[in-house]
Structure formats: C-alpha cells, structure tokens
Coordinates of C-alpha atoms and ligand atoms in Angstrom, one line a residue:
M1 CA -89.4 -17.5 84.3
K2 CA -86.5 -20.1 84.0
Y3 CA -83.0 -19.6 83.0
P4 CA -80.4 -22.1 81.8
T5 CA -78.0 -23.5 84.4
V6 CA -75.2 -20.6 84.8
R7 CA -71.9 -21.9 83.4
N8 CA -68.5 -20.1 83.8
Y9 CA -67.0 -18.1 80.9
V10 CA -63.4 -18.8 80.0
A11 CA -61.4 -17.9 76.9
G12 CA -64.6 -17.1 75.1
Q13 CA -66.5 -20.3 75.9
F14 CA -69.1 -21.2 78.4
V15 CA -67.8 -24.2 80.3
D16 CA -69.0 -26.8 82.6
G17 CA -66.9 -27.0 85.6
D18 CA -66.2 -30.1 87.7
E19 CA -67.5 -28.5 90.7
P20 CA -69.0 -30.8 93.4
R21 CA -71.1 -27.8 94.7
S22 CA -73.8 -25.8 93.2
L23 CA -76.6 -23.7 94.4
D24 CA -80.2 -22.9 93.3
V25 CA -80.8 -19.4 92.3
F26 CA -84.2 -18.1 93.6
S27 CA -86.3 -15.2 92.2
P28 CA -87.1 -13.1 95.3
L29 CA -90.2 -12.2 93.5
S30 CA -91.9 -15.2 93.9
G31 CA -89.6 -17.6 95.7
A32 CA -89.4 -19.9 92.8
V33 CA -86.0 -21.6 91.6
I34 CA -85.0 -20.1 88.2
S35 CA -81.6 -21.3 87.7
T36 CA -78.6 -23.2 89.3
V37 CA -75.1 -21.8 89.8
P38 CA -71.9 -23.7 90.2
L39 CA -69.7 -22.9 93.1
S40 CA -66.4 -23.1 91.4
G41 CA -63.2 -23.6 93.5
A42 CA -59.3 -22.9 92.7
A43 CA -59.0 -25.1 89.7
A44 CA -61.8 -23.3 87.7
L45 CA -60.2 -20.0 88.6
D46 CA -56.6 -21.2 87.5
K47 CA -58.3 -21.9 83.9
A48 CA -59.8 -18.5 83.9
V49 CA -56.4 -16.5 85.0
A50 CA -54.5 -18.9 82.5
A51 CA -57.0 -17.4 79.7
A52 CA -56.6 -14.0 80.8
K53 CA -53.0 -14.1 81.1
A54 CA -52.8 -15.5 77.6
A55 CA -55.0 -12.8 76.1
F56 CA -53.1 -9.8 78.0
P57 CA -50.0 -9.4 75.7
A58 CA -52.2 -8.8 72.3
W59 CA -55.0 -6.9 74.3
S60 CA -52.6 -4.5 75.9
A61 CA -50.6 -4.0 73.0
I62 CA -53.7 -2.5 71.0
P63 CA -53.7 1.5 71.1
I64 CA -56.3 2.4 73.6
K65 CA -58.3 4.5 70.8
E66 CA -58.7 0.9 69.1
R67 CA -59.4 -0.8 72.4
V68 CA -62.3 1.5 73.2
Q69 CA -64.0 0.9 69.8
V70 CA -65.3 -2.5 71.6
F71 CA -67.0 -0.4 73.9
Y72 CA -68.6 1.9 71.6
R73 CA -70.4 -1.4 70.0
Y74 CA -70.9 -2.8 73.2
K75 CA -72.8 0.4 74.4
T76 CA -75.0 0.0 71.3
L77 CA -75.8 -3.6 72.2
L78 CA -76.8 -2.7 75.7
E79 CA -79.0 0.0 74.5
K80 CA -80.6 -2.6 71.9
H81 CA -81.1 -5.2 74.5
I82 CA -82.1 -3.0 77.3
Q83 CA -85.4 -4.4 77.8
E84 CA -84.1 -8.2 78.0
L85 CA -81.4 -6.9 80.3
T86 CA -83.8 -5.2 82.4
Q87 CA -86.2 -8.3 82.8
L88 CA -83.2 -10.3 83.8
V89 CA -82.3 -8.0 86.6
H90 CA -86.0 -7.8 87.7
D91 CA -86.4 -11.7 87.9
E92 CA -83.0 -12.3 89.7
N93 CA -82.8 -9.4 92.1
G94 CA -86.6 -8.5 92.5
K95 CA -86.4 -4.9 92.1
T96 CA -89.1 -3.2 90.0
M97 CA -88.8 -2.9 86.2
D98 CA -88.3 0.6 86.3
E99 CA -85.3 0.3 88.7
A100 CA -83.9 -2.4 86.9
R101 CA -84.0 -0.4 83.8
A102 CA -82.4 2.5 85.6
E103 CA -79.7 0.2 86.7
V104 CA -79.0 -0.8 82.8
E105 CA -79.1 2.8 81.9
K106 CA -76.4 3.5 84.5
A107 CA -74.2 0.6 83.0
I108 CA -74.7 2.1 79.5
E109 CA -73.4 5.6 81.2
L110 CA -70.4 3.8 82.6
T111 CA -69.7 2.2 79.3
E112 CA -69.8 5.5 77.7
F113 CA -67.2 7.0 80.2
A114 CA -64.9 4.1 79.2
C115 CA -65.0 5.4 75.7
S116 CA -63.9 8.7 76.5
L117 CA -60.7 7.1 78.2
P118 CA -58.5 8.0 75.5
Q119 CA -59.2 11.6 76.1
L120 CA -57.9 11.4 79.8
V121 CA -54.9 9.1 79.5
S122 CA -52.8 11.0 77.1
G123 CA -49.9 11.1 79.5
E124 CA -47.2 13.7 80.1
L125 CA -44.2 14.9 78.5
L126 CA -41.5 17.6 79.5
E127 CA -38.1 18.6 78.4
V128 CA -36.4 18.3 81.8
S129 CA -33.0 19.5 80.9
K130 CA -31.5 20.3 77.5
G131 CA -32.2 17.8 75.0
V132 CA -33.7 15.4 77.7
E133 CA -37.5 14.5 78.0
C134 CA -39.3 12.6 80.5
R135 CA -42.4 11.1 79.6
A136 CA -45.2 9.4 81.8
E137 CA -47.3 6.7 80.2
R138 CA -50.1 4.8 81.9
K139 CA -49.7 1.0 81.5
P140 CA -52.3 -1.7 82.4
L141 CA -51.6 -3.9 85.4
G142 CA -52.2 -7.6 83.6
V143 CA -54.9 -9.8 84.9
V144 CA -57.4 -8.2 87.3
A145 CA -60.5 -9.5 89.3
S146 CA -63.7 -8.0 90.2
I147 CA -66.1 -9.3 93.0
A148 CA -69.7 -8.2 92.9
P149 CA -72.7 -8.2 95.4
F150 CA -76.3 -9.1 94.7
N151 CA -77.8 -5.6 94.7
F152 CA -77.0 -4.5 91.4
P153 CA -76.4 -7.5 89.1
N154 CA -75.9 -5.4 86.0
M155 CA -74.6 -2.1 87.3
V156 CA -71.9 -3.1 89.8
P157 CA -69.9 -5.2 87.3
H158 CA -70.1 -2.3 84.9
W159 CA -68.3 -0.2 87.6
T160 CA -65.3 -2.1 86.8
I161 CA -65.6 -4.0 83.5
P162 CA -65.5 -1.1 80.9
N163 CA -62.7 1.0 82.6
A164 CA -60.3 -1.9 83.7
I165 CA -60.6 -3.6 80.1
A166 CA -60.4 -0.3 78.1
L167 CA -57.3 0.6 79.9
G168 CA -55.7 -2.7 78.7
N169 CA -56.3 -5.2 81.6
C170 CA -57.7 -8.5 81.1
M171 CA -60.6 -9.3 83.8
I172 CA -62.0 -12.3 85.9
L173 CA -65.5 -11.4 87.1
K174 CA -67.0 -13.2 90.1
P175 CA -70.7 -12.3 90.3
S176 CA -73.0 -12.6 93.4
E177 CA -74.0 -16.4 93.5
Q178 CA -77.4 -15.1 94.4
V179 CA -77.6 -13.2 91.1
P180 CA -75.5 -14.8 88.7
V181 CA -77.7 -14.6 85.7
S182 CA -77.0 -11.3 84.2
A183 CA -73.4 -11.8 84.1
T184 CA -73.8 -14.5 81.4
R185 CA -75.7 -11.8 79.1
I186 CA -72.8 -9.3 79.8
A187 CA -70.2 -11.8 78.7
E188 CA -72.4 -12.8 75.4
L189 CA -72.7 -9.1 74.6
L190 CA -69.0 -8.3 75.1
Q191 CA -68.0 -11.1 72.7
E192 CA -70.8 -10.0 70.2
A193 CA -69.0 -6.4 70.4
G194 CA -65.8 -7.9 69.5
L195 CA -63.9 -8.4 72.7
P196 CA -61.2 -10.9 72.1
D197 CA -61.5 -14.2 73.9
G198 CA -59.8 -14.6 77.3
V199 CA -60.0 -10.6 77.9
F200 CA -63.1 -11.0 80.1
N201 CA -63.9 -14.2 81.9
V202 CA -66.5 -15.2 84.7
V203 CA -66.2 -17.6 87.6
N204 CA -69.0 -18.3 89.6
G205 CA -69.0 -19.4 93.3
D206 CA -68.8 -18.1 96.9
K207 CA -66.3 -17.7 99.7
E208 CA -63.9 -20.4 98.3
I209 CA -63.5 -18.8 95.1
V210 CA -63.1 -15.1 96.5
E211 CA -60.5 -16.6 98.7
A212 CA -58.6 -18.2 95.5
I213 CA -58.9 -14.9 93.8
C214 CA -57.2 -13.0 96.9
D215 CA -54.6 -15.8 96.9
H216 CA -53.8 -16.1 93.2
P217 CA -50.4 -15.2 92.2
D218 CA -51.2 -14.1 88.8
I219 CA -53.9 -11.7 89.7
Q220 CA -52.5 -8.3 90.1
A221 CA -55.6 -6.2 91.6
V222 CA -58.8 -7.1 93.1
S223 CA -61.8 -4.7 93.2
F224 CA -64.6 -5.8 95.6
V225 CA -68.1 -4.5 96.4
G226 CA -70.3 -5.9 99.2
S227 CA -70.7 -5.9 103.0
T228 CA -68.1 -4.2 105.2
K229 CA -67.4 -7.5 107.0
I230 CA -66.4 -9.3 103.8
A231 CA -64.7 -5.9 102.4
K232 CA -62.4 -6.1 105.3
V233 CA -61.6 -9.8 104.7
V234 CA -61.0 -9.5 101.1
Y235 CA -58.9 -6.2 101.5
R236 CA -56.6 -7.8 104.0
R237 CA -56.3 -11.1 102.3
A238 CA -55.5 -9.4 98.9
T239 CA -53.1 -6.8 100.2
S240 CA -51.4 -9.2 102.3
N241 CA -50.8 -11.2 99.0
L242 CA -49.4 -7.9 97.7
K243 CA -52.0 -7.2 95.1
R244 CA -53.7 -3.8 94.8
C245 CA -57.2 -3.7 96.5
V246 CA -60.2 -1.5 96.6
A247 CA -63.0 -2.9 98.6
L248 CA -66.2 -1.1 98.9
G249 CA -68.1 -1.9 102.0
G250 CA -71.9 -1.3 103.6
A251 CA -73.4 2.0 104.7
K252 CA -75.5 3.9 106.9
N253 CA -76.4 6.8 105.3
H254 CA -77.7 9.9 107.2
L255 CA -80.3 12.2 105.8
L256 CA -80.2 15.5 108.0
V257 CA -83.6 17.4 107.6
L258 CA -83.8 21.1 109.0
P259 CA -86.9 22.8 109.8
D260 CA -86.7 25.4 106.8
A261 CA -86.4 22.2 104.3
H262 CA -89.0 22.4 101.3
T263 CA -91.7 20.1 102.6
E264 CA -92.9 18.2 99.6
M265 CA -89.3 18.2 97.9
T266 CA -87.9 16.7 101.1
A267 CA -90.7 14.2 101.9
S268 CA -90.7 12.7 98.3
N269 CA -86.8 12.5 98.1
V270 CA -86.5 11.0 101.7
A271 CA -89.3 8.3 100.9
A272 CA -87.6 7.4 97.7
S273 CA -84.1 7.3 99.2
M274 CA -85.2 4.9 101.9
S275 CA -87.4 2.7 99.7
G276 CA -85.6 2.5 96.2
C277 CA -84.6 -0.9 95.5
A278 CA -86.5 -1.9 98.4
G279 CA -83.7 -0.2 100.6
Q280 CA -81.0 -2.7 99.1
R281 CA -78.8 0.3 98.0
C282 CA -75.6 1.1 99.6
M283 CA -76.7 4.9 99.0
A284 CA -80.2 4.3 100.7
G285 CA -81.0 7.0 103.3
S286 CA -81.7 4.8 106.2
A287 CA -81.4 7.1 109.1
M288 CA -83.2 10.5 108.9
V289 CA -82.0 12.9 111.6
A290 CA -84.7 15.3 112.3
V291 CA -83.3 18.6 113.5
G292 CA -85.9 20.8 115.6
S293 CA -89.4 21.2 114.4
V294 CA -90.0 19.1 111.3
D295 CA -93.3 17.2 112.2
H296 CA -94.8 18.7 109.1
I297 CA -92.0 17.2 106.9
I298 CA -92.6 13.8 108.7
D299 CA -96.2 13.7 108.3
K300 CA -95.8 14.4 104.3
L301 CA -93.1 11.9 104.5
V302 CA -95.2 9.0 105.8
E303 CA -98.1 10.3 103.2
E304 CA -95.4 9.9 100.4
A305 CA -94.2 6.5 101.8
R306 CA -97.9 4.9 102.1
K307 CA -97.9 5.4 98.3
I308 CA -95.1 2.9 98.0
V309 CA -96.7 -0.6 97.5
P310 CA -95.2 -3.9 97.5
G311 CA -95.5 -5.7 94.3
Q312 CA -96.6 -2.3 92.5
N313 CA -93.9 0.3 92.9
L314 CA -91.6 -1.6 95.5
G315 CA -89.9 -4.8 94.8
S316 CA -88.9 -7.7 96.9
V317 CA -85.9 -8.1 99.0
I318 CA -83.4 -10.7 98.2
S319 CA -84.1 -13.5 100.4
R320 CA -86.5 -15.0 103.1
E321 CA -83.2 -14.4 105.5
A322 CA -83.0 -10.8 104.5
K323 CA -86.8 -10.4 105.2
D324 CA -86.6 -11.9 108.5
R325 CA -83.3 -9.8 109.5
I326 CA -85.1 -6.5 108.2
E327 CA -88.3 -7.4 110.3
R328 CA -86.3 -8.1 113.3
Y329 CA -84.7 -4.6 113.5
I330 CA -88.2 -2.9 113.3
T331 CA -89.6 -5.4 116.1
E332 CA -86.4 -4.8 118.3
A333 CA -86.7 -0.9 118.0
E334 CA -90.4 -1.0 118.7
A335 CA -89.6 -3.1 121.8
A336 CA -87.1 -0.6 123.0
G337 CA -89.2 2.4 122.8
A338 CA -89.4 3.4 119.2
K339 CA -92.7 4.3 117.4
V340 CA -93.7 2.8 114.3
L341 CA -95.3 5.4 112.1
L342 CA -95.8 2.9 109.1
D343 CA -95.3 -0.7 109.4
G344 CA -94.1 -2.9 106.3
R345 CA -93.8 -6.1 108.4
H346 CA -95.6 -9.4 107.0
A347 CA -96.1 -7.8 103.7
V348 CA -97.7 -10.4 101.2
V349 CA -98.3 -9.7 97.4
A350 CA -101.4 -11.3 95.9
G351 CA -100.4 -14.0 93.5
Q352 CA -96.7 -14.0 94.7
E353 CA -97.2 -15.3 98.5
A354 CA -93.9 -17.0 98.4
G355 CA -92.0 -13.9 97.5
Y356 CA -89.8 -11.9 99.9
Y357 CA -91.6 -8.5 100.3
V358 CA -91.3 -6.0 103.1
G359 CA -93.5 -2.9 102.9
P360 CA -92.2 0.7 103.5
T361 CA -91.5 1.3 107.1
V362 CA -91.0 4.5 109.0
V363 CA -89.9 4.2 112.8
D364 CA -89.7 7.5 114.8
Y365 CA -88.3 8.4 118.0
V366 CA -85.2 6.0 117.3
T367 CA -82.2 6.6 119.8
P368 CA -78.7 6.6 118.3
D369 CA -77.7 3.4 120.5
M370 CA -80.4 1.2 118.8
A371 CA -79.3 -1.4 116.3
I372 CA -81.8 0.2 113.7
A373 CA -79.8 3.5 114.0
R374 CA -76.4 2.1 113.7
E375 CA -76.3 -1.0 111.7
E376 CA -77.1 -1.5 107.8
V377 CA -80.7 -2.8 107.8
F378 CA -80.7 -3.0 104.0
G379 CA -84.5 -2.9 103.6
P380 CA -87.1 -0.2 103.0
V381 CA -87.0 1.0 106.6
L382 CA -86.4 4.6 107.7
A383 CA -85.2 5.2 111.4
I384 CA -86.0 8.8 112.5
I385 CA -83.7 10.0 115.3
R386 CA -84.8 13.4 116.8
T387 CA -82.1 16.2 117.6
K388 CA -82.3 19.9 119.0
T389 CA -79.4 21.2 116.8
L390 CA -77.5 20.9 113.4
D391 CA -74.2 20.0 115.6
E392 CA -76.0 17.2 117.6
A393 CA -77.1 15.8 114.2
L394 CA -73.7 16.0 112.6
A395 CA -72.4 14.3 115.9
I396 CA -74.5 11.3 115.2
E397 CA -73.6 11.2 111.4
N398 CA -69.8 11.5 112.5
A399 CA -70.1 8.7 115.0
S400 CA -71.0 6.1 112.3
N401 CA -68.4 3.7 111.4
Y402 CA -69.5 3.9 107.9
G403 CA -69.3 6.8 105.6
N404 CA -70.8 6.3 102.2
A405 CA -73.2 9.0 101.8
A406 CA -74.9 11.8 103.7
A407 CA -77.5 14.5 102.8
V408 CA -78.9 17.6 104.2
F409 CA -82.3 19.1 103.5
T410 CA -82.6 22.8 103.8
Q411 CA -83.1 26.1 101.9
S412 CA -80.1 27.6 103.9
G413 CA -77.0 27.9 101.9
A414 CA -75.0 28.2 105.1
H415 CA -76.4 25.2 106.6
A416 CA -75.8 23.1 103.7
R417 CA -72.2 24.4 103.3
Y418 CA -71.8 23.4 107.1
V419 CA -72.9 19.8 106.5
M420 CA -70.8 19.7 103.3
E421 CA -67.9 20.7 105.5
H422 CA -68.5 18.6 108.6
A423 CA -70.2 15.4 107.4
S424 CA -68.0 12.3 107.6
A425 CA -68.7 10.8 104.2
G426 CA -67.4 10.4 100.8
M427 CA -70.5 11.5 99.0
I428 CA -72.7 14.3 100.1
G429 CA -76.1 15.4 98.8
V430 CA -77.8 18.8 99.2
N431 CA -81.7 18.4 98.7
I432 CA -80.8 15.0 97.2
G433 CA -81.4 11.8 99.0
V434 CA -79.2 9.6 96.8
P435 CA -76.2 11.6 95.9
V436 CA -74.7 9.3 93.4
P437 CA -71.8 11.2 91.5
R438 CA -72.3 10.8 87.7
E439 CA -69.5 10.1 85.4
P440 CA -66.8 11.6 85.2
F441 CA -67.0 11.9 89.1
S442 CA -66.0 8.9 90.9
F443 CA -67.9 6.8 93.3
G444 CA -66.5 5.7 96.6
G445 CA -67.1 6.3 100.3
W446 CA -65.2 7.0 103.4
N447 CA -64.4 5.1 106.7
E448 CA -65.6 1.5 106.8
S449 CA -67.5 1.9 103.4
K450 CA -64.5 1.6 101.6
F451 CA -60.9 0.3 102.0
G452 CA -58.3 1.4 99.6
T453 CA -57.2 4.7 98.2
A454 CA -58.7 5.1 94.8
D455 CA -62.5 5.2 94.0
I456 CA -64.0 2.5 91.9
T457 CA -65.4 4.5 89.1
G458 CA -64.8 7.6 87.3
K459 CA -61.5 9.5 86.9
S460 CA -60.3 8.1 90.3
S461 CA -60.4 4.5 88.8
I462 CA -57.8 5.2 86.3
E463 CA -55.2 5.4 89.1
F464 CA -56.5 2.1 90.3
W465 CA -56.3 0.1 86.9
T466 CA -53.1 1.4 85.8
Q467 CA -49.4 2.0 86.7
I468 CA -47.2 4.8 85.4
K469 CA -44.0 4.1 83.3
K470 CA -41.5 7.0 83.4
V471 CA -39.1 7.2 80.4
T472 CA -36.4 9.4 80.0
T473 CA -34.8 10.1 76.5
K474 CA -31.8 11.9 75.0
W475 CA -31.2 11.6 71.1
N476 CA -28.9 14.6 70.4
P477 CA -25.3 13.8 71.1
E478 CA -24.1 17.5 71.3
S479 CA -26.4 18.0 74.3
R480 CA -24.1 18.4 77.1
V481 CA -23.8 15.7 79.9
N482 CA -24.9 16.9 83.3
W483 CA -25.6 15.3 86.5
M484 CA -28.9 13.6 85.4
S485 CA -28.1 12.7 81.7
Ligands
LIG1 P1 -71.6 -9.7 100.7 O1 -70.4 -9.2 101.3 O2 -72.4 -10.8 101.4 O3 -71.1 -10.4 99.2 C1 -70.3 -9.9 98.4 C2 -69.5 -10.7 97.5 O4 -68.6 -11.4 98.7 C3 -70.2 -11.9 96.9 O5 -69.7 -12.0 95.7 C4 -70.1 -13.1 97.8 O6 -70.1 -14.3 97.0 C5 -68.8 -12.8 98.5 N1 -68.7 -13.4 99.9 C6 -69.7 -13.6 100.7 N2 -69.3 -14.0 101.9 C7 -67.9 -14.2 101.7 C8 -66.7 -14.6 102.5 N3 -67.1 -15.0 103.7 N4 -65.5 -14.7 102.1 C9 -65.3 -14.2 101.0 N5 -66.3 -13.8 100.1 C10 -67.4 -13.6 100.4 O7 -72.5 -8.7 100.1 P2 -73.9 -8.8 99.6 O8 -74.9 -9.2 100.4 O9 -74.0 -9.5 98.3 O10 -74.3 -7.2 98.9 C11 -74.8 -6.3 100.1 C12 -73.9 -5.4 100.4 O11 -72.9 -4.9 99.7 C13 -74.4 -4.4 101.6 O12 -73.7 -4.2 102.7 C14 -74.2 -3.2 100.8 O13 -74.1 -1.8 101.3 C15 -73.0 -3.4 100.0 N6 -72.6 -2.5 98.8 C16 -71.9 -1.7 98.8 C17 -71.8 -0.8 97.8 C18 -70.7 0.5 97.8 O14 -70.6 1.1 96.8 N7 -70.0 0.7 99.0 C19 -72.3 -0.9 96.7 C20 -73.2 -2.0 96.5 C21 -73.5 -2.9 97.8

C-alpha cells in the first residue's frame, strides 16, 4: 500500500510547504515506505495560525446548536468510510484490522459526545438581588492546538477535535510524524461535513513545530498526548508562555490479581490488556501484581497469551527501534533473574519478514526494582511481580511515578473497594483490564501520566476548551440601588 505524500492542510487547502526537511513514513507491518511527511517549521505554523485566527470570529459567532450540526454530518461520514479509515490506521500504525476498527468506532463515539455539548453548556442565570441578574456563559478560547502520538492515529486526534471545535475554537492539529496519513482523511471528511475553511488545520512535523506551537503568541491552549518526557517539555514550555496546557504522558499500569479472582475471566482480561495494540496503549496493563497463591491464574494466562499470534491477532510494534527496546527490557530482566514464561523475542511473520513484530511475552518473578517493572515498555510484555499481601501490592502501585490506570481482579467487594480507594491512578478497573472511561466520563490519569488540571475528553474537557464570561444586568430603574448594583 502506498499513499500520496502528506501535505499540510491550511484554510481548507492541502498545501506544499517550503520545508527543507521531510521523513519517510514506514508501515510497521512490512517495513515498507508508504508515504513521506514534511517536517514543517515556524513559517508553516504561522500560515495555519493566521487561517485559524481569521476563521475564529465567524465560527465562534455561530450558535453551538448550529455548530454541532457539522459533527452530526461528520459522524455519518466516519461511519460511511469506516472500512477505509480502519485500513489506513492498520497500514500506518500496524495494529490489527479489528483494533484499528475499534479505534475508529471510538472516534465516532467521541464525535457523538460533541453533538451533545449544547445540552451540557447551557450556562447559569440567577437573580442575585432585586432586578439584578448574573449569567455565566461559556466562551471559546480562540486558536488552540492539539499534538498527537503515534499509537492512535485516528482516535487520539478525536479526543480533541470535536469538542474543541464544537465549543467554538479553531484548531491546529499536529499529528505524529510516524503516522501522519490518517489526519489527511480526517481533514477531508470535516470539510465534506461542512466545516468552514480555516476552522481546522493540520501542520506536520516533529520537535521543531511542537516548540513553535508552544511559543506561538496567537495560540491560546495546547493539548498534548505522548510520552511523559515530552509531556513535561511541552507543559513547561506552553505554560511558561502563559497558555493553557493539558499534557498526557506515559504509563505503567498495574493489574492486581487476588487468589479469589475468577480464573478464566482474569486470565483472558490480563492477556488482552497487555497485548492489545501490541501493548502500545497508555492503558495497557504491563505489570501484574500477583497477590498470594495465584499460580492457577498465571498458568491460564500463559495459555491465553499463547493464542495471541503475531501477524494474526497481534499487530506489529511501531518501529525497529521500538522492537529492539522492548526485547532489551526482556533480556535485561531475564539476566537479572526473572523467568520468561512466554518469549516473544525475535518474532517473524511469514511474508512480512521486514515487519516489526514482538510476540506476547510473560515474565515472572520480576522484582520492583527492575526496569521492566518500573518503566513503560510499550510492547506486548507482562511483568509479573509476586507479593504476599494486598497492601504490599498497593505499595508497589503507589510507588510508580505514573498513574494512568490500575485494576484489581477479585470477587471480593471489600478488596475491590480497598483498591478503588488506595490505588494512585486516575482510571481504576474492577475485573476490567483496560478501564477506559466511556463518554460522558472523561479520560485522564494522575501523577506523571497527566500535567494540567482538566481531563482531555468528556465533560471535564469543557473546562479546558472554554472560558466563562459573567454578565450582570439590571433593566428596571425602579429597583433600588444597593452596594452591588
Ligand atoms: P512522543 O512523546 O515521542 O511523541 C508525541 C508527540 O510529541 C509527537 O507528535 C512528536 O512529534 C512530538 N515530539 C517528539 N519528540 C519531541 C520533542 N523532543 N520535543 C517536542 N515534541 C516532540 O510519544 P509517542 O512515542 O508518539 O507515543 C507514545 C507515548 O504516548 C507513550 O508514552 C504512551 O503512553 C503515550 N500516550 C499516552 C496517552 C495518555 O492518555 N496518557 C495516550 C496515548 C499515548
């Protein structure tokens, strides 16, 4: 599969930049070059911001009930083109077709939520003293930016596009340079849905354009999703330029498995959590904390994981470097005394020998100090850490510098409640290995998995994408004047 050269999208047009730098885009499934992406700089960003700024007065003046009509039409277009959008994600990211389809389905749900925003932002009004009314209205911020990672080329841009734009903002999207192709189709479909030119723009690039976004004086807010290392850089730089910023980072999610957990349900859930999207999910359960005697569950889990086969129901990882990094974690843990129960190193898929595959891997007797236990591996690898008590397990979870998700597997309501209370993570699962909150609930972690106050989706994102205007009015001259009127 070959796709045309990726171009920036500015003021409703696909434009060639004058960028001196570009990058080949590889399909991780086969290692083949499928496109090229320009690495834009500050000049390209200036044009996109100017387009967004010009579009803002008219777009923000349209009542929200009318603005969301674009997203009703857009949702229908996403549904109509789901197969093609799925194929795109599969080709550029390497996840399976089923996983790619699920990602587009989630994008549809996110769009659906944006259509409900008029119901959620109706404002407030109160007669605060005789004849005097205060009202509070939510207003958009202006030009905003959204910076995306490689692991969800379609879904993560939809964490921000529908809500930010439906709420009246104009947006600059900066896709991951590793998976920039899906964004082209997103732009085309938004245009077909009737979004006015300039309301949505795409600039492609790497570090240089991200820094330019953080520095641009006409960008009011920046949302970022990616690794913790870069989330910190972006959050610091954007906020030091006095912008709003929400920056989601990496994760190390702990799955606490108790002896009374349902064997089959736990085993299949844990196997799916660690290996789904080849482990390249910020919600992947990558550390299982085995509390007490759970060997029967581990045996079943390994049996389940064996059914996950690269090239069949397991996609590729994003790059050769990612494959090498993941395999290095396994090798180092083994050298430090951990026991590899299922080994996915050196996986090769027939006919796709140059693709970047790692098979499902289960490593037992990992100790909390090992890198595989502490760091984000971002591959289909489960590190099992053994503890005697639930408190010890929680201490390990609490010690992580991340805090995206944590889950407990048990049939005891009391133990589940205890973990809900004491886990230090923003999203908690009970007998659910990937506890992604669905709309209208919001998505966002704690600790170094998120910087900034609002979550990135759901009701919480309304705070992020709007500011409140408070208006106090009095029309009746016969009302007496008091201290506040
Ligand atoms: P990344 O941090 O390498 O890249 C993310 C974005 O930052 C990309 O658009 C990239 O171009 C840009 N970037 C890269 N290096 C930069 C630099 N030095 N300065 C400025 N910008 C830079 O992340 P990735 O590898 O694309 O994505 C995987 C990571 O994203 C994982 O850590 C994963 O956990 C995380 N992630 C988190 C969530 C969440 O909700 N918390 C969701 C998805 C992915």
